[in-house]
Coordinates of C-alpha atoms (C1' of nucleotides) in Angstrom, one line a residue:
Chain A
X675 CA -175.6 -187.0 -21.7
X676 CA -176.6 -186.6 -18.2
X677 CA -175.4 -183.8 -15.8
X678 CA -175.6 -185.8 -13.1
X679 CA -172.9 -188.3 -14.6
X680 CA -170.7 -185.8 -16.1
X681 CA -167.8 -185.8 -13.4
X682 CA -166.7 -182.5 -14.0
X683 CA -167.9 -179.5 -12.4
X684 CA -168.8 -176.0 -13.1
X685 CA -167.0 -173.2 -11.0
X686 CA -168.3 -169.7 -10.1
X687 CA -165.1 -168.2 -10.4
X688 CA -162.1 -168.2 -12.9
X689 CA -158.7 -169.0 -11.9
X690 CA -156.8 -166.6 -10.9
X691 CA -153.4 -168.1 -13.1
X692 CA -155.4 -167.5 -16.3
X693 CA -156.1 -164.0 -17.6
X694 CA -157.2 -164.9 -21.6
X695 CA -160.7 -164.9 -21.8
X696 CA -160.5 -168.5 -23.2
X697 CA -159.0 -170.4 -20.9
X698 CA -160.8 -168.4 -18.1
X699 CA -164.2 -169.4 -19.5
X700 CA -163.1 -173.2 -21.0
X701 CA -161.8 -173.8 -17.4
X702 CA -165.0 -172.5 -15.4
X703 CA -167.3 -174.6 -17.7
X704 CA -165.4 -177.5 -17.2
X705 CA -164.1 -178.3 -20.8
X706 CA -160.3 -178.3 -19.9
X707 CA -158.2 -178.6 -16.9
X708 CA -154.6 -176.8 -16.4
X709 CA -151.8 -179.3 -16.2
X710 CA -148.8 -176.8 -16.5
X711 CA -148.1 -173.5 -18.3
X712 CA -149.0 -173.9 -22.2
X713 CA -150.2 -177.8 -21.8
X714 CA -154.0 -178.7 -20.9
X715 CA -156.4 -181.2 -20.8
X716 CA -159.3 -181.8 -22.7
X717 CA -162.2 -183.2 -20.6
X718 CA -165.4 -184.4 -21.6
X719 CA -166.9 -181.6 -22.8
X720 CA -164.0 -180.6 -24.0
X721 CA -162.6 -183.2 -26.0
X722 CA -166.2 -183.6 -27.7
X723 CA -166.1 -179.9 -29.5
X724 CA -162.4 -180.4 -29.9
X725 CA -163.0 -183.8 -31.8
X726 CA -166.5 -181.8 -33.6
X727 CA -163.5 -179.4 -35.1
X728 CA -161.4 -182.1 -35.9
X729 CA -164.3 -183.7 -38.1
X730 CA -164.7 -180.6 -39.6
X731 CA -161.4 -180.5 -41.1
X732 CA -161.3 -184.3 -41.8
X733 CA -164.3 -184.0 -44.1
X734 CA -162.9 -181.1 -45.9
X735 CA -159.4 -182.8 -46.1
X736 CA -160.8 -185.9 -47.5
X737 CA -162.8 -184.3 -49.5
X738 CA -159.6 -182.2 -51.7
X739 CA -158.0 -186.2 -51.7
X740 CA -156.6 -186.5 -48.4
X741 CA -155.7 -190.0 -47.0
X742 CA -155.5 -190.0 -42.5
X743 CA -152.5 -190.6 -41.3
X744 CA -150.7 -191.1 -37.8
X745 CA -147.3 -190.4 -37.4
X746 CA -145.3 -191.3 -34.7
X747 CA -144.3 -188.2 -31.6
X748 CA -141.1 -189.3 -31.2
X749 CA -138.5 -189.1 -33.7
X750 CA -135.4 -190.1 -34.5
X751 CA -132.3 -187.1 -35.0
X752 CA -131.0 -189.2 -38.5
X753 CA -133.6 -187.5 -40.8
X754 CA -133.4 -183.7 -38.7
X755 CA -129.6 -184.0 -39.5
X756 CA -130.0 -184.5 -42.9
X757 CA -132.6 -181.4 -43.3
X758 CA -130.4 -179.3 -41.1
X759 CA -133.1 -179.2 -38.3
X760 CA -131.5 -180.8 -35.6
X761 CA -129.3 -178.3 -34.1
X762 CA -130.6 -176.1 -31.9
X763 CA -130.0 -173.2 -33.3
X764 CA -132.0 -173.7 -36.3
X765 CA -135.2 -175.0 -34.2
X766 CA -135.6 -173.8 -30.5
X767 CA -138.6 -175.2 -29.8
X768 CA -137.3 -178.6 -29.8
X769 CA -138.4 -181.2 -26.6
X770 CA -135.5 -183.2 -27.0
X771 CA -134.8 -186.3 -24.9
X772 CA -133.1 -190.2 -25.1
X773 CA -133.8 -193.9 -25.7
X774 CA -132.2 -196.4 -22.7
X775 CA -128.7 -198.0 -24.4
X776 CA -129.5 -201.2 -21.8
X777 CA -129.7 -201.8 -18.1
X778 CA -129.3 -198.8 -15.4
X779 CA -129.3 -195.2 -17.1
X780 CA -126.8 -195.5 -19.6
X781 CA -127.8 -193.0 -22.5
X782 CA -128.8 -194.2 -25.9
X783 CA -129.5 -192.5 -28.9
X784 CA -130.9 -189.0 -29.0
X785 CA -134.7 -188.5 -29.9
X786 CA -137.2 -185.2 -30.4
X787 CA -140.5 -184.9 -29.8
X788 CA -142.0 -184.2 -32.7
X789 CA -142.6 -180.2 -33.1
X790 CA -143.7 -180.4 -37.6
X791 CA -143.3 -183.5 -39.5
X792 CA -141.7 -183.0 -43.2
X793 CA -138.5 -184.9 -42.3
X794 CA -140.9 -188.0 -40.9
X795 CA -143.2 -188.0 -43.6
X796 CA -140.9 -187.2 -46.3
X797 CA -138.3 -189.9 -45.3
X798 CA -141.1 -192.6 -44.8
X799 CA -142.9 -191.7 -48.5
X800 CA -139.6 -192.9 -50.2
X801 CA -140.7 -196.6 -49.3
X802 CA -143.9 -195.7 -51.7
X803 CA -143.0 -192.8 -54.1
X804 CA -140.7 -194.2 -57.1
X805 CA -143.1 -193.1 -60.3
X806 CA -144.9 -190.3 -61.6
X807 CA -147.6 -192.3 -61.5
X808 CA -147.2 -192.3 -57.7
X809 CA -148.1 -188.5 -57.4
X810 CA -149.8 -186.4 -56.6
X811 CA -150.5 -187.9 -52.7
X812 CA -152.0 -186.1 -50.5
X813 CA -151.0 -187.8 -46.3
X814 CA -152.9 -185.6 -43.5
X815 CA -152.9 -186.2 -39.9
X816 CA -154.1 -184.5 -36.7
X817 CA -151.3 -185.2 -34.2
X818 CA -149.3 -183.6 -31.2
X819 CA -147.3 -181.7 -31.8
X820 CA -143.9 -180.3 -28.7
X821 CA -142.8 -177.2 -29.2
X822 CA -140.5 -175.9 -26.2
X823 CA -141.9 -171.9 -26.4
X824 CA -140.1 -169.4 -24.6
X825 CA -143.1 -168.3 -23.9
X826 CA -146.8 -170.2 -23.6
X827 CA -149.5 -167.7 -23.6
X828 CA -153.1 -166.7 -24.1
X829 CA -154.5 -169.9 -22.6
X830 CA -155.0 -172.9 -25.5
X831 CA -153.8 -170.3 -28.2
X832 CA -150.1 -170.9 -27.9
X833 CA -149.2 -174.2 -26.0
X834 CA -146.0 -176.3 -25.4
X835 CA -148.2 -179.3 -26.7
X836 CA -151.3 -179.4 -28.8
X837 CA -152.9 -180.8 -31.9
X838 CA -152.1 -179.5 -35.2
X839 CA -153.9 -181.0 -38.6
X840 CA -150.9 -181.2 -41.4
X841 CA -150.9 -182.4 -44.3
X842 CA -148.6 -182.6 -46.9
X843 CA -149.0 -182.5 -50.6
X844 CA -146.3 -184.7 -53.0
X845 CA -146.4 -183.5 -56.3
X846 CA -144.2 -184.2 -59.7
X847 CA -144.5 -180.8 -60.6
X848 CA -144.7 -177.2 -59.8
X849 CA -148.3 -176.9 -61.7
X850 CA -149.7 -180.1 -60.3
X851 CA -148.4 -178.3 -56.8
X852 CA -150.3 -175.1 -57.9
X853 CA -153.3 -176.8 -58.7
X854 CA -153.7 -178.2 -55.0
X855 CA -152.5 -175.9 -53.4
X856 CA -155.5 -173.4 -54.8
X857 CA -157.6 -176.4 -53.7
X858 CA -156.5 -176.5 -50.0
X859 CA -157.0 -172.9 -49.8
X860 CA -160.6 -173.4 -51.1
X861 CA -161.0 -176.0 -48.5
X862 CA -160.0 -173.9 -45.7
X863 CA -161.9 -171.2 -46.0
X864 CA -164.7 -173.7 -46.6
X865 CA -163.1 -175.0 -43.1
X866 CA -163.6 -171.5 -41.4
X867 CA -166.8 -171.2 -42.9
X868 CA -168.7 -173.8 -41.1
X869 CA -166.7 -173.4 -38.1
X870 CA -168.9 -169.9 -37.5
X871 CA -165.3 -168.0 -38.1
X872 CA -165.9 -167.8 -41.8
X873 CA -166.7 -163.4 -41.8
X874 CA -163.7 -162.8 -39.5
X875 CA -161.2 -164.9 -41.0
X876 CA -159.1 -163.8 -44.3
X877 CA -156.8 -165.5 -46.0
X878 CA -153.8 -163.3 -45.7
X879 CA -150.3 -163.1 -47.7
X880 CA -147.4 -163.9 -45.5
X881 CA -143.1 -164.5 -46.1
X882 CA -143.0 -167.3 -48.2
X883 CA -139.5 -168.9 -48.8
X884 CA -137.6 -169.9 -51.3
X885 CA -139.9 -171.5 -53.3
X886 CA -142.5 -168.9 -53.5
X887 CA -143.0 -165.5 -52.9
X888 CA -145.5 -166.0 -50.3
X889 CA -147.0 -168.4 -48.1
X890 CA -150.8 -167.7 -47.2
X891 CA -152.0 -167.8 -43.7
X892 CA -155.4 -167.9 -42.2
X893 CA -156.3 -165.1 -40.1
X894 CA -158.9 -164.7 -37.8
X895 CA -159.9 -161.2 -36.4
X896 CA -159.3 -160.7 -32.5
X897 CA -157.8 -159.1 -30.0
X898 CA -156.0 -161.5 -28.3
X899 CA -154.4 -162.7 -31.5
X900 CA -150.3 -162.0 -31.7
X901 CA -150.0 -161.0 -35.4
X902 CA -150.9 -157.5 -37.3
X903 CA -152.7 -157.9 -40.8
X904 CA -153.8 -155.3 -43.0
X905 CA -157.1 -156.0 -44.3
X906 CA -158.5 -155.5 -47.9
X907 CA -162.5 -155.9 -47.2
X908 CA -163.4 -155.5 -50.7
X909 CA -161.1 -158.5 -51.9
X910 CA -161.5 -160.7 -48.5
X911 CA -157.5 -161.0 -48.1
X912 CA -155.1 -159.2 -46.0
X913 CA -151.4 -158.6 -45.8
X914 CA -148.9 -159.8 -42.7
X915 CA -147.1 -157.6 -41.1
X916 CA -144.0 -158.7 -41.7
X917 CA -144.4 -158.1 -45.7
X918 CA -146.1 -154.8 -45.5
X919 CA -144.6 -153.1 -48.6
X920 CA -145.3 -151.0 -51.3
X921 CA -143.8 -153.7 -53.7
X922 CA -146.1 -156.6 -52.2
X923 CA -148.9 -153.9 -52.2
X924 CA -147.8 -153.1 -56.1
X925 CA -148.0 -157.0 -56.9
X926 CA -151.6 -157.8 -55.0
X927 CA -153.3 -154.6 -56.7
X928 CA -154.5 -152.8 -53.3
X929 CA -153.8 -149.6 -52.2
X930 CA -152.8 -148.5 -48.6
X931 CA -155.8 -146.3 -48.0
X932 CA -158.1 -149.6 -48.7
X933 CA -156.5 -151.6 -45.8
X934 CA -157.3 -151.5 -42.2
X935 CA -155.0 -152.9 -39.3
X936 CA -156.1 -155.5 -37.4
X937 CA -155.0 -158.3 -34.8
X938 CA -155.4 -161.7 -35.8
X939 CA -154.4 -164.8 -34.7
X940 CA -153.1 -167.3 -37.2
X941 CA -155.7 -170.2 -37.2
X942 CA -153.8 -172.2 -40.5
X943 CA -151.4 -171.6 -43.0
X944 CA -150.3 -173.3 -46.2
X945 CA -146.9 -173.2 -47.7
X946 CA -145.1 -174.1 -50.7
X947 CA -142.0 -176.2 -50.1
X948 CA -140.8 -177.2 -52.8
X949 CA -137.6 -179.7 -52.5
X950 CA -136.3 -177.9 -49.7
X951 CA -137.1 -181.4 -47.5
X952 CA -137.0 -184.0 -51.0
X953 CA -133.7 -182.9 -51.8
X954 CA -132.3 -183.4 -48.3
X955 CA -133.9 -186.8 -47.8
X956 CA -133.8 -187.7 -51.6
X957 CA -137.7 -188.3 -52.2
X958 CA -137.6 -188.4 -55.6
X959 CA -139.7 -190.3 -58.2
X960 CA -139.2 -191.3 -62.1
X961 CA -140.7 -189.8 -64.7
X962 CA -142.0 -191.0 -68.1
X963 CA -138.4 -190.1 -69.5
X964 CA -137.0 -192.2 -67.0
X965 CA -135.4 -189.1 -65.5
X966 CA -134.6 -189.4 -62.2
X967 CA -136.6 -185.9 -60.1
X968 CA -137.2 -184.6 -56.7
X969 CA -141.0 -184.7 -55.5
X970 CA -142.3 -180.9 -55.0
X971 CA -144.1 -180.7 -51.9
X972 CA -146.8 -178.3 -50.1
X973 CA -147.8 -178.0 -46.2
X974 CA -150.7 -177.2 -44.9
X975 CA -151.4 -176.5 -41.3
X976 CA -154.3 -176.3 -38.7
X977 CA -154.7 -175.7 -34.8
X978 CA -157.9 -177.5 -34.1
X979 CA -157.0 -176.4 -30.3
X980 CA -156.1 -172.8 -31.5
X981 CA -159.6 -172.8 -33.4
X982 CA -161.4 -173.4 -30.1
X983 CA -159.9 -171.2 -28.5
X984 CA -160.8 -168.3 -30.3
X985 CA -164.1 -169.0 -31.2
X986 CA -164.4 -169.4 -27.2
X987 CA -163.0 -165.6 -27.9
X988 CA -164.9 -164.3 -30.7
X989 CA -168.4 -165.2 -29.5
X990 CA -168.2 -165.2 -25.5
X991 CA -170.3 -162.9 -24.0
X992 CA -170.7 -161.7 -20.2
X993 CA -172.9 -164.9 -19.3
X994 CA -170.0 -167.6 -20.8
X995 CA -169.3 -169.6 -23.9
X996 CA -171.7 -169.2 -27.1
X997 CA -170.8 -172.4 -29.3
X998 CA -171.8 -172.3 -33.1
X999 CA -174.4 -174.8 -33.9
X1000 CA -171.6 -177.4 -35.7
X1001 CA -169.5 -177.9 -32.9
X1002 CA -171.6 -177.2 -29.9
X1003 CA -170.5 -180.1 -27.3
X1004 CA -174.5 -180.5 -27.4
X1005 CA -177.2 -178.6 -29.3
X1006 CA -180.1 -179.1 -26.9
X1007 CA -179.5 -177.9 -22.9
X1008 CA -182.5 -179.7 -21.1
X1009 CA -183.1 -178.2 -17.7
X1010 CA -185.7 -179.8 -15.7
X1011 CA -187.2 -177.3 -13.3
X1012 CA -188.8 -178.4 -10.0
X1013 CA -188.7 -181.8 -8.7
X1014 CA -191.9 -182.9 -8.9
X1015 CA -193.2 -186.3 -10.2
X1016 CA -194.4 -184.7 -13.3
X1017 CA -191.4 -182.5 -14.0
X1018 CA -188.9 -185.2 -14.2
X1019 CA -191.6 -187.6 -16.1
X1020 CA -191.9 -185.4 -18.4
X1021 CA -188.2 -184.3 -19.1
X1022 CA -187.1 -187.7 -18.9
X1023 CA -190.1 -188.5 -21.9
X1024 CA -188.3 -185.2 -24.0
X1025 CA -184.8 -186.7 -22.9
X1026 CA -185.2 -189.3 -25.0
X1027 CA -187.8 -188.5 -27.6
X1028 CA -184.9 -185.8 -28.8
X1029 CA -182.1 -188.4 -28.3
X1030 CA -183.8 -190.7 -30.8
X1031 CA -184.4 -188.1 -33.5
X1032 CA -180.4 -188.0 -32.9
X1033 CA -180.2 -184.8 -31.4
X1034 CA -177.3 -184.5 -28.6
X1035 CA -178.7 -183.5 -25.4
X1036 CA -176.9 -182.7 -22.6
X1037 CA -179.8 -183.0 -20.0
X1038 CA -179.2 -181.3 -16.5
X1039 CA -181.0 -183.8 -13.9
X1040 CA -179.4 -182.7 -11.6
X1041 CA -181.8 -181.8 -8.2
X1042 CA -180.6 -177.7 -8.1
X1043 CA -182.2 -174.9 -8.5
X1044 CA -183.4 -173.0 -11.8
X1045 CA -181.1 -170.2 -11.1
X1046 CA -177.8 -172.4 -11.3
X1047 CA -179.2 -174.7 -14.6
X1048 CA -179.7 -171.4 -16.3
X1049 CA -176.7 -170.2 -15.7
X1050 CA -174.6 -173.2 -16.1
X1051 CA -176.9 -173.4 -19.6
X1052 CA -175.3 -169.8 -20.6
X1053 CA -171.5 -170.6 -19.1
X1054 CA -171.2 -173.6 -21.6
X1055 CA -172.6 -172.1 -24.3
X1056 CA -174.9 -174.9 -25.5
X1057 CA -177.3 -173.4 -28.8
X1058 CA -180.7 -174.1 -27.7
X1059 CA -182.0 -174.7 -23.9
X1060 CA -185.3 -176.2 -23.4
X1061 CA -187.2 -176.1 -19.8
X1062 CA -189.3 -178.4 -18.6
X1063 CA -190.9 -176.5 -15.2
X1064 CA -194.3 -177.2 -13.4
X1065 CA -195.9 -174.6 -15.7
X1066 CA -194.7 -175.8 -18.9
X1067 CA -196.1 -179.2 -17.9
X1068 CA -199.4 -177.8 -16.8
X1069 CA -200.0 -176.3 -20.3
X1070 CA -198.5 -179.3 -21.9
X1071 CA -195.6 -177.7 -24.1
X1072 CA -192.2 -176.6 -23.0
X1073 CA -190.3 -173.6 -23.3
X1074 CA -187.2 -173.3 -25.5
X1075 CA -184.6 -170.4 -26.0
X1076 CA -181.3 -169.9 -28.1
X1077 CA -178.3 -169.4 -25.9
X1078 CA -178.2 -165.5 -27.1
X1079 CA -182.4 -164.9 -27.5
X1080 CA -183.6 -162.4 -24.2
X1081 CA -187.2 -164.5 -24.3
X1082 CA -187.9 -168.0 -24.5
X1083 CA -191.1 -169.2 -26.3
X1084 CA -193.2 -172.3 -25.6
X1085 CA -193.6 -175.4 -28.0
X1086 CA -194.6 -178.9 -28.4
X1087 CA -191.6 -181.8 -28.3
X1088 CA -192.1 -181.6 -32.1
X1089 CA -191.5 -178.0 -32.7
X1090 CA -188.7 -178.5 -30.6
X1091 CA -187.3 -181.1 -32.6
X1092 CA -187.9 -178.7 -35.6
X1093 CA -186.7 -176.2 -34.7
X1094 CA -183.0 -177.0 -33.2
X1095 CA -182.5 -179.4 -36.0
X1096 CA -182.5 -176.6 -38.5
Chain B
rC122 C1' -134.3 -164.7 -22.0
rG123 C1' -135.0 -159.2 -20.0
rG124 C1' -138.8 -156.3 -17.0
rG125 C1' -143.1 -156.5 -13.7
rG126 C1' -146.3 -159.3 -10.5
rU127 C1' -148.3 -163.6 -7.6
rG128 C1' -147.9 -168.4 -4.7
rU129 C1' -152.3 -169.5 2.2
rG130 C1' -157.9 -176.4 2.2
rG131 C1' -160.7 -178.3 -4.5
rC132 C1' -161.7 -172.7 -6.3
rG133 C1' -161.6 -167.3 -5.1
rC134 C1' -159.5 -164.5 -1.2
rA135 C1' -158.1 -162.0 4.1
rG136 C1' -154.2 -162.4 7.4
rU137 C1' -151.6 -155.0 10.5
rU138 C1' -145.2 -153.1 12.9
rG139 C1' -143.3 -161.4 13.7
rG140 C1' -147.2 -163.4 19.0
rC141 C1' -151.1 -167.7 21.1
rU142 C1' -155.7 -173.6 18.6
rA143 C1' -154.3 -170.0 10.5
rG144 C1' -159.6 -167.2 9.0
rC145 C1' -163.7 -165.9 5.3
rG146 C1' -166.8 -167.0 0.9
rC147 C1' -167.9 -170.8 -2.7
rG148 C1' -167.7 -176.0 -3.2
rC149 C1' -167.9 -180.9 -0.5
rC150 C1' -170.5 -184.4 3.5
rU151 C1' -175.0 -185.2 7.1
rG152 C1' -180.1 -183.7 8.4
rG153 C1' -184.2 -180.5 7.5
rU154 C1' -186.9 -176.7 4.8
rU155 C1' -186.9 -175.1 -0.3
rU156 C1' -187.3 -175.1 -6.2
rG157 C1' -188.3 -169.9 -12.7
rG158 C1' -181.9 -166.7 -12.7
rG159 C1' -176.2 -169.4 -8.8
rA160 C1' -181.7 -170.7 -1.7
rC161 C1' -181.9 -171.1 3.8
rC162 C1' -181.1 -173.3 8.8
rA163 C1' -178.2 -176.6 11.9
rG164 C1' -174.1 -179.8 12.2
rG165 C1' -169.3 -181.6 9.9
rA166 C1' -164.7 -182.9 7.0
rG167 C1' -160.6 -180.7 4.8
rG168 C1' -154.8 -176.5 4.8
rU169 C1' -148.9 -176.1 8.2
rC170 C1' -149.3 -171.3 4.5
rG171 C1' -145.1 -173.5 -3.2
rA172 C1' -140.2 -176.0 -1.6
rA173 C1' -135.4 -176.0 1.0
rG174 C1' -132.4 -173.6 4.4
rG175 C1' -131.6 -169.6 8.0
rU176 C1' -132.6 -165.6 11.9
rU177 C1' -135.7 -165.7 16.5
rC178 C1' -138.2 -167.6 22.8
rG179 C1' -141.6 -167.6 18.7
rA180 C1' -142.1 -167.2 11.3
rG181 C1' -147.9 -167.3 6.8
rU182 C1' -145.4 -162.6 8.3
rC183 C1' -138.0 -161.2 8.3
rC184 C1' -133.4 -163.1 5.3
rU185 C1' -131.2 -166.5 1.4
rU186 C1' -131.7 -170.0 -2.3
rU187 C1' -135.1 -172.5 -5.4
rC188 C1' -139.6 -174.0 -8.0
rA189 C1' -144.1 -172.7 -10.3
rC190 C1' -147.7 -169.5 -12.4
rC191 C1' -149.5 -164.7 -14.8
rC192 C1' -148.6 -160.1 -17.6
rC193 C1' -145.3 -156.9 -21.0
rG194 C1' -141.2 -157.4 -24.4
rA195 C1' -138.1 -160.3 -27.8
rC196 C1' -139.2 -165.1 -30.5
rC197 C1' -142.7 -168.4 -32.8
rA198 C1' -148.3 -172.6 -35.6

RNA sequence: CGGGGUGUGGCGCAGUUGGCUAGCGCGCCUGGUUUGGGACCAGGAGGUCGAAGGUUCGAGUCCUUUCACCCCGACCA
């Protein structure tokens, strides 16, 4: 990609409406754009590392069994009545609105915007789950999801509207439920792993419900996060908050001296659920008896959105955003330096010698001066900048740093080529 | 929802106890000079001061209402 087609814009200053760190520095670089408290767009730049994420977690879901989905936003109250979700008092997040009943503004029948999706999913697997031999099935989807917070915060860490990866595991049987659900937890950390959050992030023992003692949740170290864990180094889990007791501390073999409080924002979580949605909206299945039995079922949560946002957090330093290598919106900055004949002959040449070994480039053309490339280089965080400059051309080589190295070095286009594909 | 704070060109800000054509920096447009850490000169466009109402000869400055945004708390992926 060229700079000089990119419509967005880098800014020298923050806006003053955002204090997090992440939205401060997402904004500036020109990734996202404010459309109202808790709701943002993704622009260019930013939709590419929020989609890099996404793929991330698709390959890993797919990977455990997972079949993509897309459920619908808008949903109908019938299936919330029947789980007891409806009323507001037992969700207060809900966007609620209504469908037309004919001409003029007659009001028809009520609807939510989708803020989870058990009832949805639940209520549409009965048209495929009848037999045993339909389970286990494993339905994922990354979809928005409207939750009415009292409170938005923290820039894209909590937001009225934002995309959340579910997926939701139908099993026959509390072991077959066991079985996966070890397997998504395996996948997640996996998940965290390559996402460059895998030292900071533990999974952590949170409330469960009452279907299992716990739920787990992924946690990921930092200071802007809104829960308190108590960390267990040794073992790489941690302990919510809100069951902190010597009982849970008796049943998970740690001892309070070994743990350390931290803050940590919840980047996934995975609960059992057992038939507290089947029974409701009777998903049930025949077994080999020919008894009649309700499905078990598992979710399993991400925040793609959440994830950017703190690794925008986690590894920001004073000059901007540092990206990991997996979901940089580009791995190579190419600054051209000067404006000479040679200089832009030979970055264009580089330009596309790297874009045909398949290796993104996001090449800044534009005609400005060294000083703002370089630091429009740092503020968006990209992993590897490469110079092209009147002396780089004289001694036929170009210069190349990482986003976080104090010194470039020189190379040849092929070294380059090496060395940022590694 | 309780407490605190803020709304002035695209962005960041200034604007004394009400006073004259509402300023500054960045960005943008034109021309020129520049090109290794956000250049310089000259010229130019762009705001009725969040919104509504009120007080006054006169309101960005005062009053009322209202909307929005940020932070803390409570609540939550």
């Amino acid at each position: 990609m060229k700079m000089s087609q990119l419509f967005t814009r880098t800014s020298k200053t923050a806006p003053a409406d955002e204090q997090a760190k992440n939205a401060q520095l997402l904004i500036k670089a020109g990734f996202i754009h404010k459309e109202m408290a808790g709701v943002y767009d993704y622009l260019p730049l930013g939709s590419i590392v929020l989609n890099k994420i996404i793929q991330v977690i698709r390959e890993e879901m797919n990977a455990i069994g997972g079949q993509e989905i897309f459920l619908s936003a808008l949903q109908p109250k019938d299936n919330w009545e029947k789980s007891g979700r409806w009323h507001d008092d037992a969700v207060d997040v809900w966007f609620k609105t209504r469908m037309h009943a004919g001409e003029g503004y007659h009001l028809g029948p009520e609807l939510g915007l989708g803020n989870t999706h058990e009832e949805a999913l639940t209520a549409l697997m009965r048209n495929f789950i009848k037999s045993y031999k339909d389970l286990p099935s494993y339905p994922y989807q990354f979809q928005t999801k409207f939750r009415n917070e009292l409170r938005s915060k923290s820039g894209i860490m909590r937001c009225r509207e934002f995309i959340m990866k579910d997926l939701y595991s139908f099993s026959r049987d509390q072991a077959q439920h066991d079985k996966f659900y070890e397997k998504t937890k395996q996948a997640y950390l996996k998940i965290f792993e390559r996402l460059g959050l895998g030292d900071i992030t533990y999974l952590t023992f949170a409330s469960g419900g009452s279907f299992s003692k716990f739920s787990h949740e992924f946690q990921t170290i930092t200071d802007i996060g809104e829960d308190t864990i108590y960390v267990h180094e040794g073992k790489r889990l941690a302990i919510n908050k809100e069951v902190y007791t010597d009982e849970v501390l008796a049943d998970l073999g740690v001892a309070k001296e070994e743990l350390v409080e931290k803050r940590a924002v919840e980047v996934g979580n995975i609960f059992t659920l057992g038939t507290r949605f089947s029974e409701p909206l009777e998903l049930t299945f025949t077994d080999e008896n020919g008894d009649v039995k309700p499905v078990i079922m598992g979710s399993y949560g991400i925040g793609p959105g959440r994830i950017m946002g703190t690794i925008v957090e986690h590894f920001a330093d004073d000059k901007g955003i540092v990206w990991p290598k997996e979901i940089a919106p580009a791995r190579v900055y190419l600054a051209s330096v000067g404006v000479s004949d040679q200089v832009v002959k030979v970055a264009d040449e580089l330009y596309k010698i790297l874009s045909e070994a398949n290796i993104e480039v996001l090449y800044d053309d534009r005609d400005a001066r060294p000083g703002e490339k370089f630091a429009d280089a740092d503020l968006m965080g990209i992993p590897y900048r490469v110079v092209i400059s009147e002396k780089t051309v004289a001694h036929n080589r170009c210069e190349i740093k990482t986003r976080t190295a104090q010194e470039a070095q020189l190379a040849d286009a092929s070294d380059v080529i090496k060395m940022v594909a590694a």
